[in-house]
Amino acid sequence: MTQVLQFKAGYVQDEWITPCFVSLDDLGRISAIGSEHPAQAITEKHEGYLLPGFANGHSHSFQYLMSGMAERLERGHESDDFWSWREKMYQLAAVLDPEQLLDLTTRFYQSLLEYGYTSVCEFHYLHHDKSGHAYAQPATLSISIMEAARRAGIRLTLVPVYYHQAAPGKPIQPRQRRFYCKDTDEYLGLLEHIANANRKLYPEVLVGYGVHSMRAAPPRDIKTILGTHWALGPAHFHVSEQSSDALAFEQAYHCRAVDWLYDNVPLSDHHNLVHATHINTVEIKKLVASQATVVLCPSTEGNLGDGIFPFPEYFNQGGNFCIGTDSHVSLCPFGEARYPEIVHRLFMEKRNLLCQHGALDSGQILFDHVQTSGRRALGLTGEAFDLGQPFDAIVLDGSHDRLVERPLSHVLGIAMYAGDQNLIDAVYVQGIKQVSGGQHLRKRETVESFRKVMRQVTADLTL
Ligand SMILES: [Zn+2]
């Protein structure tokens, strides 16, 4: 059914339109958008602000179950870090079955929608059964993820990744058996199974590819996978998340990780480097020149004690960046987007680091960047509100205290620097309303199965 929606104002192609009318065809695509009242009757009217939805550039859905549950020191341990957190995460990865992954991911993706994400990139390395063998249908766990996205109504880019070794020169460990591929041929075979399921059962999903990390594969395999365009969606990989990651790569291969990627893959705007926390000034220049995107996951990086990404230096040279929620200790896109700059405000004792050379609002600059790079990182083409695009959008609550009686020119600054989930009123994907009044419209149908997974899984864990 065609729809005509009216909003108090809409942010379209980097400018505010007021009022804003959007006409949708019967496939949920934008057939008209502008400030002139269309000839057809209005089917829905919002007293709120229309924005393109956020793209979540990095997710491991199963980690939602343990977010905030690894905040205690083990008895007898004087400190904790990324590596000890990872052991707890491995416990969770070891016990999940396909039905549990489906149920937990369905509710988790509903949650992402409630926070204002309309699309998500699932970085997927949980491939095999609990004993480490391939399922009879090798794409079983990928199918759980694709089915969950369909049930929740979120747009999905699925990135199944290659995982071959524990670290440079170190073989896979027993607790990593569900991730393992013995070589790139086995990985490409798995990818083909996933692509087949995608084509036959879930054509709305975009499938990408990648390598788990610079530590999890030898350089020859990284080059084989990332250096080839497999006629699929985008390529993603973890890079230099921890300082020990960066050091281990350099010691093993006598080269910095981004230096090596730039010279050997080579990097382009098709590539997405997750974290890239520990990069030097030469690597920053190469990253910017390559037009690759850095996927920052600020709340997770902070939670895991990863280190601090050199955000002002990277941004001021024109580097592309988007945001991801990774381990999901926070799901708020406004918070994720502002955090990298806020950290440097603290360091530098300065404000508005992004707009020193222009008159634009910091919030608008941030929003535009995470939109453009986020869409590219998920393999989505064009601008969100171009004619013919699926209507993936969020509506900010115009009656919220933070927004009432404010000039339009401050709306993005307020949202990006003072906003949280409470600002989200409605969310649409492909023209279908998924969230209303901040709640997913099918939340009630999924809550009980989610609780059941929580009961089953937490009983097996010693977090
Ligand atoms: Zn990750």
GROMACS .gro file of C-alpha atoms and ligand atoms in nm:
model
  464
    1MET     CA    1   0.000   0.000   0.000
    2THR     CA    2   0.133   0.345  -0.082
    3GLN     CA    3   0.184   0.580   0.212
    4VAL     CA    4   0.223   0.956   0.254
    5LEU     CA    5   0.393   1.058   0.577
    6GLN     CA    6   0.422   1.407   0.722
    7PHE     CA    7   0.687   1.524   0.970
    8LYS     CA    8   0.752   1.851   1.150
    9ALA     CA    9   1.087   1.862   0.968
   10GLY     CA   10   1.316   1.621   0.785
   11TYR     CA   11   1.694   1.614   0.739
   12VAL     CA   12   1.731   1.542   0.368
   13GLN     CA   13   2.062   1.550   0.173
   14ASP     CA   14   2.232   1.739   0.459
   15GLU     CA   15   1.962   2.008   0.487
   16TRP     CA   16   1.647   2.056   0.690
   17ILE     CA   17   1.313   2.061   0.510
   18THR     CA   18   1.010   2.192   0.697
   19PRO     CA   19   0.749   2.059   0.693
   20CYS     CA   20   0.861   1.734   0.536
   21PHE     CA   21   0.638   1.504   0.329
   22VAL     CA   22   0.751   1.156   0.222
   23SER     CA   23   0.561   0.941  -0.028
   24LEU     CA   24   0.632   0.567  -0.038
   25ASP     CA   25   0.547   0.312  -0.303
   26ASP     CA   26   0.401  -0.028  -0.217
   27LEU     CA   27   0.754  -0.174  -0.173
   28GLY     CA   28   0.842   0.085   0.093
   29ARG     CA   29   1.064   0.291  -0.137
   30ILE     CA   30   1.074   0.669  -0.146
   31SER     CA   31   0.881   0.799  -0.446
   32ALA     CA   32   0.878   1.166  -0.340
   33ILE     CA   33   1.027   1.373  -0.057
   34GLY     CA   34   1.003   1.748  -0.002
   35SER     CA   35   0.822   2.035   0.166
   36GLU     CA   36   0.531   2.062  -0.078
   37HIS     CA   37   0.207   1.894   0.023
   38PRO     CA   38   0.150   1.599  -0.214
   39ALA     CA   39  -0.179   1.552  -0.397
   40GLN     CA   40  -0.263   1.235  -0.201
   41ALA     CA   41  -0.405   1.236   0.151
   42ILE     CA   42  -0.164   1.209   0.445
   43THR     CA   43  -0.172   0.857   0.592
   44GLU     CA   44   0.039   0.934   0.901
   45LYS     CA   45   0.144   1.258   1.066
   46HIS     CA   46   0.436   1.299   1.310
   47GLU     CA   47   0.517   1.604   1.524
   48GLY     CA   48   0.878   1.493   1.523
   49TYR     CA   49   1.203   1.518   1.332
   50LEU     CA   50   1.279   1.275   1.050
   51LEU     CA   51   1.637   1.147   1.012
   52PRO     CA   52   1.796   0.861   0.819
   53GLY     CA   53   1.842   0.562   1.051
   54PHE     CA   54   2.184   0.477   1.191
   55ALA     CA   55   2.404   0.199   1.050
   56ASN     CA   56   2.566  -0.021   1.314
   57GLY     CA   57   2.903  -0.109   1.158
   58HIS     CA   58   3.008  -0.388   1.394
   59SER     CA   59   2.814  -0.640   1.601
   60HIS     CA   60   2.867  -0.980   1.761
   61SER     CA   61   2.505  -1.040   1.854
   62PHE     CA   62   2.567  -1.321   2.104
   63GLN     CA   63   2.781  -1.096   2.325
   64TYR     CA   64   2.464  -0.903   2.415
   65LEU     CA   65   2.394  -1.180   2.666
   66MET     CA   66   2.706  -1.107   2.872
   67SER     CA   67   2.733  -0.728   2.842
   68GLY     CA   68   2.801  -0.587   3.188
   69MET     CA   69   2.854  -0.936   3.335
   70ALA     CA   70   3.234  -0.936   3.329
   71GLU     CA   71   3.289  -0.643   3.562
   72ARG     CA   72   3.442  -0.830   3.856
   73LEU     CA   73   3.795  -0.942   3.920
   74GLU     CA   74   3.836  -1.317   3.945
   75ARG     CA   75   3.934  -1.438   4.290
   76GLY     CA   76   4.314  -1.444   4.307
   77HIS     CA   77   4.357  -1.204   4.013
   78GLU     CA   78   4.488  -0.855   4.073
   79SER     CA   79   4.398  -0.715   3.732
   80ASP     CA   80   4.179  -0.783   3.434
   81ASP     CA   81   4.217  -0.697   3.066
   82PHE     CA   82   4.090  -0.771   2.716
   83TRP     CA   83   4.244  -1.119   2.716
   84SER     CA   84   4.082  -1.231   3.041
   85TRP     CA   85   3.748  -1.085   2.924
   86ARG     CA   86   3.791  -1.289   2.604
   87GLU     CA   87   3.810  -1.613   2.804
   88LYS     CA   88   3.466  -1.535   2.948
   89MET     CA   89   3.331  -1.454   2.604
   90TYR     CA   90   3.466  -1.789   2.479
   91GLN     CA   91   3.260  -1.965   2.748
   92LEU     CA   92   2.948  -1.810   2.600
   93ALA     CA   93   3.048  -1.887   2.240
   94ALA     CA   94   3.099  -2.252   2.336
   95VAL     CA   95   2.746  -2.320   2.464
   96LEU     CA   96   2.506  -2.154   2.218
   97ASP     CA   97   2.299  -2.365   1.982
   98PRO     CA   98   2.132  -2.241   1.660
   99GLU     CA   99   1.787  -2.191   1.818
  100GLN     CA  100   1.932  -1.995   2.108
  101LEU     CA  101   2.133  -1.779   1.868
  102LEU     CA  102   1.816  -1.712   1.669
  103ASP     CA  103   1.606  -1.618   1.973
  104LEU     CA  104   1.864  -1.399   2.141
  105THR     CA  105   1.959  -1.224   1.817
  106THR     CA  106   1.595  -1.156   1.728
  107ARG     CA  107   1.536  -0.968   2.052
  108PHE     CA  108   1.878  -0.802   2.032
  109TYR     CA  109   1.807  -0.671   1.680
  110GLN     CA  110   1.471  -0.543   1.802
  111SER     CA  111   1.665  -0.354   2.069
  112LEU     CA  112   1.898  -0.202   1.810
  113LEU     CA  113   1.591  -0.073   1.626
  114GLU     CA  114   1.458   0.077   1.950
  115TYR     CA  115   1.786   0.267   1.985
  116GLY     CA  116   1.768   0.408   1.630
  117TYR     CA  117   1.973   0.166   1.421
  118THR     CA  118   1.796   0.059   1.102
  119SER     CA  119   2.082  -0.158   0.974
  120VAL     CA  120   2.351  -0.373   1.129
  121CYS     CA  121   2.672  -0.540   1.015
  122GLU     CA  122   2.703  -0.876   1.190
  123PHE     CA  123   3.068  -0.979   1.208
  124HIS     CA  124   3.022  -1.353   1.226
  125TYR     CA  125   3.283  -1.610   1.326
  126LEU     CA  126   3.073  -1.865   1.516
  127HIS     CA  127   3.051  -2.117   1.230
  128HIS     CA  128   3.058  -2.475   1.365
  129ASP     CA  129   2.883  -2.698   1.618
  130LYS     CA  130   2.997  -2.729   1.979
  131SER     CA  131   3.249  -3.000   1.893
  132GLY     CA  132   3.402  -2.785   1.619
  133HIS     CA  133   3.257  -2.982   1.327
  134ALA     CA  134   3.059  -2.832   1.041
  135TYR     CA  135   2.681  -2.859   1.074
  136ALA     CA  136   2.504  -3.081   0.817
  137GLN     CA  137   2.399  -2.749   0.666
  138PRO     CA  138   2.728  -2.558   0.706
  139ALA     CA  139   2.547  -2.223   0.701
  140THR     CA  140   2.327  -2.314   1.000
  141LEU     CA  141   2.442  -2.038   1.237
  142SER     CA  142   2.446  -1.778   0.958
  143ILE     CA  143   2.087  -1.878   0.883
  144SER     CA  144   2.001  -1.814   1.250
  145ILE     CA  145   2.136  -1.460   1.212
  146MET     CA  146   1.959  -1.394   0.881
  147GLU     CA  147   1.630  -1.528   1.017
  148ALA     CA  148   1.665  -1.312   1.330
  149ALA     CA  149   1.714  -1.000   1.118
  150ARG     CA  150   1.403  -1.084   0.917
  151ARG     CA  151   1.193  -1.140   1.231
  152ALA     CA  152   1.314  -0.819   1.392
  153GLY     CA  153   1.280  -0.621   1.068
  154ILE     CA  154   1.632  -0.476   1.063
  155ARG     CA  155   1.846  -0.446   0.750
  156LEU     CA  156   2.138  -0.690   0.775
  157THR     CA  157   2.485  -0.707   0.625
  158LEU     CA  158   2.626  -1.045   0.729
  159VAL     CA  159   3.005  -1.073   0.729
  160PRO     CA  160   3.123  -1.434   0.784
  161VAL     CA  161   3.496  -1.422   0.855
  162TYR     CA  162   3.798  -1.648   0.828
  163TYR     CA  163   3.961  -1.763   1.152
  164HIS     CA  164   4.264  -1.990   1.119
  165GLN     CA  165   4.512  -1.946   1.404
  166ALA     CA  166   4.531  -1.825   1.765
  167ALA     CA  167   4.809  -1.574   1.695
  168PRO     CA  168   5.108  -1.535   1.459
  169GLY     CA  169   5.280  -1.874   1.457
  170LYS     CA  170   5.038  -2.023   1.713
  171PRO     CA  171   4.783  -2.289   1.615
  172ILE     CA  172   4.414  -2.264   1.693
  173GLN     CA  173   4.320  -2.341   2.056
  174PRO     CA  174   4.050  -2.595   2.152
  175ARG     CA  175   3.821  -2.317   2.282
  176GLN     CA  176   3.836  -2.152   1.935
  177ARG     CA  177   3.718  -2.468   1.756
  178ARG     CA  178   3.378  -2.326   1.655
  179PHE     CA  179   3.551  -2.048   1.457
  180TYR     CA  180   3.817  -2.250   1.273
  181CYS     CA  181   3.871  -2.296   0.899
  182LYS     CA  182   4.166  -2.511   0.802
  183ASP     CA  183   4.247  -2.305   0.491
  184THR     CA  184   4.107  -2.039   0.261
  185ASP     CA  185   3.944  -2.301   0.034
  186GLU     CA  186   3.740  -2.430   0.327
  187TYR     CA  187   3.643  -2.074   0.413
  188LEU     CA  188   3.537  -1.997   0.056
  189GLY     CA  189   3.332  -2.319   0.055
  190LEU     CA  190   3.155  -2.205   0.372
  191LEU     CA  191   3.101  -1.863   0.219
  192GLU     CA  192   2.939  -2.028  -0.083
  193HIS     CA  193   2.696  -2.221   0.140
  194ILE     CA  194   2.605  -1.895   0.315
  195ALA     CA  195   2.569  -1.709  -0.016
  196ASN     CA  196   2.340  -1.987  -0.146
  197ALA     CA  197   2.114  -1.964   0.160
  198ASN     CA  198   2.120  -1.589   0.117
  199ARG     CA  199   2.012  -1.606  -0.248
  200LYS     CA  200   1.743  -1.871  -0.198
  201LEU     CA  201   1.599  -1.780   0.142
  202TYR     CA  202   1.708  -1.432   0.249
  203PRO     CA  203   1.764  -1.219  -0.063
  204GLU     CA  204   1.713  -0.902   0.143
  205VAL     CA  205   2.042  -0.969   0.328
  206LEU     CA  206   2.375  -0.845   0.194
  207VAL     CA  207   2.663  -1.091   0.253
  208GLY     CA  208   3.018  -0.960   0.283
  209TYR     CA  209   3.341  -1.136   0.377
  210GLY     CA  210   3.655  -1.086   0.580
  211VAL     CA  211   3.923  -1.209   0.813
  212HIS     CA  212   3.866  -1.216   1.188
  213SER     CA  213   4.183  -1.022   1.261
  214MET     CA  214   4.545  -0.969   1.172
  215ARG     CA  215   4.626  -1.214   1.450
  216ALA     CA  216   4.386  -1.490   1.335
  217ALA     CA  217   4.532  -1.555   0.988
  218PRO     CA  218   4.878  -1.561   0.828
  219PRO     CA  219   4.958  -1.280   0.581
  220ARG     CA  220   4.927  -1.503   0.273
  221ASP     CA  221   4.567  -1.592   0.370
  222ILE     CA  222   4.481  -1.233   0.456
  223LYS     CA  223   4.605  -1.129   0.113
  224THR     CA  224   4.408  -1.407  -0.060
  225ILE     CA  225   4.083  -1.309   0.110
  226LEU     CA  226   4.104  -0.932   0.139
  227GLY     CA  227   4.295  -0.880  -0.185
  228THR     CA  228   4.018  -1.034  -0.396
  229HIS     CA  229   3.682  -0.879  -0.471
  230TRP     CA  230   3.452  -1.179  -0.432
  231ALA     CA  231   3.153  -1.003  -0.593
  232LEU     CA  232   3.001  -0.988  -0.249
  233GLY     CA  233   2.939  -0.708  -0.002
  234PRO     CA  234   3.209  -0.521   0.190
  235ALA     CA  235   3.522  -0.664   0.356
  236HIS     CA  236   3.570  -0.627   0.733
  237PHE     CA  237   3.851  -0.725   0.973
  238HIS     CA  238   3.976  -0.639   1.325
  239VAL     CA  239   4.304  -0.447   1.324
  240SER     CA  240   4.538  -0.348   1.609
  241GLU     CA  241   4.269  -0.347   1.877
  242GLN     CA  242   4.518  -0.400   2.158
  243SER     CA  243   4.873  -0.262   2.175
  244SER     CA  244   4.988  -0.623   2.215
  245ASP     CA  245   4.813  -0.706   1.884
  246ALA     CA  246   5.005  -0.432   1.704
  247LEU     CA  247   5.332  -0.541   1.865
  248ALA     CA  248   5.279  -0.912   1.791
  249PHE     CA  249   5.220  -0.839   1.422
  250GLU     CA  250   5.527  -0.618   1.400
  251GLN     CA  251   5.748  -0.872   1.576
  252ALA     CA  252   5.625  -1.160   1.360
  253TYR     CA  253   5.628  -0.987   1.020
  254HIS     CA  254   5.866  -0.690   1.073
  255CYS     CA  255   5.605  -0.443   0.955
  256ARG     CA  256   5.317  -0.244   1.107
  257ALA     CA  257   4.975  -0.393   1.033
  258VAL     CA  258   4.825  -0.101   0.837
  259ASP     CA  259   5.155  -0.052   0.649
  260TRP     CA  260   5.135  -0.414   0.543
  261LEU     CA  261   4.767  -0.393   0.446
  262TYR     CA  262   4.822  -0.075   0.244
  263ASP     CA  263   5.111  -0.226   0.049
  264ASN     CA  264   4.987  -0.584   0.010
  265VAL     CA  265   4.606  -0.603  -0.006
  266PRO     CA  266   4.592  -0.310  -0.110
  267LEU     CA  267   4.334  -0.117   0.092
  268SER     CA  268   4.047   0.071  -0.073
  269ASP     CA  269   3.704   0.211   0.011
  270HIS     CA  270   3.578  -0.149   0.002
  271HIS     CA  271   3.772  -0.229   0.322
  272ASN     CA  272   3.661  -0.166   0.678
  273LEU     CA  273   3.911  -0.177   0.963
  274VAL     CA  274   3.745  -0.248   1.295
  275HIS     CA  275   3.908  -0.055   1.584
  276ALA     CA  276   4.251   0.030   1.429
  277THR     CA  277   4.320   0.172   1.775
  278HIS     CA  278   4.698   0.148   1.773
  279ILE     CA  279   4.812   0.319   1.453
  280ASN     CA  280   5.099   0.564   1.407
  281THR     CA  281   5.111   0.881   1.199
  282VAL     CA  282   5.237   0.701   0.888
  283GLU     CA  283   4.955   0.447   0.914
  284ILE     CA  284   4.702   0.731   0.955
  285LYS     CA  285   4.822   0.889   0.630
  286LYS     CA  286   4.800   0.557   0.444
  287LEU     CA  287   4.455   0.483   0.582
  288VAL     CA  288   4.326   0.824   0.476
  289ALA     CA  289   4.484   0.789   0.130
  290SER     CA  290   4.327   0.446   0.082
  291GLN     CA  291   3.974   0.579   0.160
  292ALA     CA  292   3.913   0.273   0.376
  293THR     CA  293   3.675   0.314   0.670
  294VAL     CA  294   3.764   0.273   1.036
  295VAL     CA  295   3.479   0.121   1.235
  296LEU     CA  296   3.504   0.270   1.584
  297CYS     CA  297   3.329   0.087   1.868
  298PRO     CA  298   3.393   0.341   2.144
  299SER     CA  299   3.199   0.201   2.439
  300THR     CA  300   3.337  -0.150   2.386
  301GLU     CA  301   3.689  -0.019   2.327
  302GLY     CA  302   3.661   0.173   2.653
  303ASN     CA  303   3.511  -0.121   2.840
  304LEU     CA  304   3.785  -0.356   2.722
  305GLY     CA  305   4.067  -0.112   2.789
  306ASP     CA  306   4.177  -0.121   2.426
  307GLY     CA  307   4.349   0.217   2.413
  308ILE     CA  308   4.265   0.550   2.251
  309PHE     CA  309   4.217   0.596   1.879
  310PRO     CA  310   4.394   0.912   1.750
  311PHE     CA  311   4.063   1.064   1.647
  312PRO     CA  312   4.142   1.436   1.589
  313GLU     CA  313   4.453   1.359   1.383
  314TYR     CA  314   4.266   1.103   1.172
  315PHE     CA  315   3.955   1.318   1.131
  316ASN     CA  316   4.141   1.638   1.044
  317GLN     CA  317   4.323   1.459   0.761
  318GLY     CA  318   3.990   1.345   0.614
  319GLY     CA  319   3.969   0.988   0.745
  320ASN     CA  320   3.645   0.794   0.708
  321PHE     CA  321   3.486   0.653   1.022
  322CYS     CA  322   3.160   0.497   1.134
  323ILE     CA  323   3.037   0.342   1.458
  324GLY     CA  324   2.961  -0.007   1.585
  325THR     CA  325   2.835  -0.148   1.913
  326ASP     CA  326   3.062  -0.458   1.907
  327SER     CA  327   3.009  -0.624   2.251
  328HIS     CA  328   2.701  -0.405   2.319
  329VAL     CA  329   2.785  -0.255   2.658
  330SER     CA  330   2.608   0.048   2.513
  331LEU     CA  331   2.361   0.055   2.225
  332CYS     CA  332   2.309   0.429   2.191
  333PRO     CA  333   2.427   0.560   1.851
  334PHE     CA  334   2.442   0.919   1.976
  335GLY     CA  335   2.672   0.816   2.260
  336GLU     CA  336   2.892   0.596   2.041
  337ALA     CA  337   2.935   0.873   1.785
  338ARG     CA  338   3.031   1.150   2.029
  339TYR     CA  339   3.257   0.944   2.257
  340PRO     CA  340   3.578   0.950   2.041
  341GLU     CA  341   3.575   1.329   2.031
  342ILE     CA  342   3.472   1.368   2.397
  343VAL     CA  343   3.776   1.163   2.505
  344HIS     CA  344   4.002   1.409   2.325
  345ARG     CA  345   3.815   1.711   2.468
  346LEU     CA  346   3.922   1.573   2.806
  347PHE     CA  347   4.282   1.532   2.695
  348MET     CA  348   4.313   1.864   2.514
  349GLU     CA  349   4.097   2.077   2.744
  350LYS     CA  350   3.920   2.210   2.433
  351ARG     CA  351   3.572   2.182   2.280
  352ASN     CA  352   3.424   2.138   1.931
  353LEU     CA  353   3.736   1.975   1.791
  354LEU     CA  354   3.559   1.874   1.468
  355CYS     CA  355   3.448   2.217   1.354
  356GLN     CA  356   3.744   2.442   1.413
  357HIS     CA  357   3.774   2.517   1.042
  358GLY     CA  358   3.409   2.571   0.961
  359ALA     CA  359   3.082   2.713   1.081
  360LEU     CA  360   2.889   2.386   1.100
  361ASP     CA  361   2.758   2.241   1.424
  362SER     CA  362   2.968   1.952   1.569
  363GLY     CA  363   2.654   1.740   1.585
  364GLN     CA  364   2.581   1.790   1.218
  365ILE     CA  365   2.941   1.709   1.121
  366LEU     CA  366   2.934   1.391   1.330
  367PHE     CA  367   2.595   1.285   1.199
  368ASP     CA  368   2.693   1.336   0.835
  369HIS     CA  369   3.015   1.136   0.880
  370VAL     CA  370   2.867   0.835   1.056
  371GLN     CA  371   2.583   0.829   0.803
  372THR     CA  372   2.801   0.839   0.492
  373SER     CA  373   3.073   0.603   0.616
  374GLY     CA  374   2.823   0.379   0.794
  375ARG     CA  375   2.626   0.322   0.476
  376ARG     CA  376   2.946   0.249   0.282
  377ALA     CA  377   3.068   0.007   0.552
  378LEU     CA  378   2.745  -0.192   0.521
  379GLY     CA  379   2.758  -0.193   0.141
  380LEU     CA  380   2.456   0.038   0.107
  381THR     CA  381   2.477   0.263  -0.196
  382GLY     CA  382   2.365   0.623  -0.245
  383GLU     CA  383   2.216   0.859   0.012
  384ALA     CA  384   1.952   0.727   0.251
  385PHE     CA  385   1.676   0.961   0.129
  386ASP     CA  386   1.745   0.950  -0.246
  387LEU     CA  387   1.437   0.873  -0.456
  388GLY     CA  388   1.399   0.497  -0.498
  389GLN     CA  389   1.579   0.413  -0.173
  390PRO     CA  390   1.402   0.194   0.083
  391PHE     CA  391   1.263   0.418   0.356
  392ASP     CA  392   1.491   0.339   0.653
  393ALA     CA  393   1.439   0.619   0.898
  394ILE     CA  394   1.403   0.732   1.257
  395VAL     CA  395   1.175   0.995   1.404
  396LEU     CA  396   1.294   1.201   1.701
  397ASP     CA  397   1.026   1.286   1.957
  398GLY     CA  398   0.949   1.654   1.891
  399SER     CA  399   0.777   1.685   2.231
  400HIS     CA  400   1.085   1.574   2.428
  401ASP     CA  401   1.217   1.835   2.675
  402ARG     CA  402   1.547   1.845   2.492
  403LEU     CA  403   1.383   1.936   2.160
  404VAL     CA  404   1.077   2.151   2.234
  405GLU     CA  405   1.106   2.517   2.129
  406ARG     CA  406   1.456   2.464   1.991
  407PRO     CA  407   1.565   2.605   1.652
  408LEU     CA  408   1.609   2.343   1.382
  409SER     CA  409   1.974   2.438   1.350
  410HIS     CA  410   2.035   2.289   1.697
  411VAL     CA  411   1.848   1.959   1.660
  412LEU     CA  412   2.148   1.755   1.542
  413GLY     CA  413   2.379   1.911   1.801
  414ILE     CA  414   2.129   1.822   2.075
  415ALA     CA  415   2.078   1.469   1.946
  416MET     CA  416   2.446   1.389   1.891
  417TYR     CA  417   2.587   1.555   2.204
  418ALA     CA  418   2.299   1.529   2.454
  419GLY     CA  419   2.070   1.263   2.309
  420ASP     CA  420   1.992   0.908   2.420
  421GLN     CA  421   1.734   0.640   2.350
  422ASN     CA  422   1.457   0.857   2.497
  423LEU     CA  423   1.467   1.076   2.186
  424ILE     CA  424   1.363   0.788   1.958
  425ASP     CA  425   0.991   0.784   1.887
  426ALA     CA  426   0.941   0.582   1.566
  427VAL     CA  427   1.165   0.369   1.342
  428TYR     CA  428   1.094   0.250   0.987
  429VAL     CA  429   1.275  -0.008   0.775
  430GLN     CA  430   1.172  -0.056   0.411
  431GLY     CA  431   0.874   0.167   0.483
  432ILE     CA  432   0.744  -0.061   0.759
  433LYS     CA  433   0.711   0.087   1.106
  434GLN     CA  434   0.905  -0.135   1.347
  435VAL     CA  435   0.919   0.090   1.653
  436SER     CA  436   0.648   0.318   1.791
  437GLY     CA  437   0.670   0.518   2.113
  438GLY     CA  438   1.025   0.385   2.151
  439GLN     CA  439   0.913   0.020   2.170
  440HIS     CA  440   0.947  -0.250   1.907
  441LEU     CA  441   0.598  -0.341   1.788
  442ARG     CA  442   0.662  -0.718   1.828
  443LYS     CA  443   0.861  -0.702   2.152
  444ARG     CA  444   0.600  -0.902   2.346
  445GLU     CA  445   0.631  -1.194   2.104
  446THR     CA  446   1.006  -1.229   2.162
  447VAL     CA  447   1.067  -1.142   2.526
  448GLU     CA  448   0.979  -1.484   2.668
  449SER     CA  449   1.205  -1.678   2.429
  450PHE     CA  450   1.485  -1.431   2.505
  451ARG     CA  451   1.438  -1.485   2.880
  452LYS     CA  452   1.450  -1.859   2.822
  453VAL     CA  453   1.787  -1.832   2.646
  454MET     CA  454   1.918  -1.615   2.930
  455ARG     CA  455   1.808  -1.875   3.187
  456GLN     CA  456   1.964  -2.164   2.994
  457VAL     CA  457   2.289  -1.991   2.911
  458THR     CA  458   2.369  -1.812   3.235
  459ALA     CA  459   2.326  -2.142   3.421
  460ASP     CA  460   2.620  -2.277   3.219
  461LEU     CA  461   2.853  -1.982   3.267
  462THR     CA  462   3.087  -1.879   3.546
  463LEU     CA  463   3.108  -1.509   3.471
  464ZN      ZN  464   3.456  -0.721   1.723
   0.00000   0.00000   0.00000
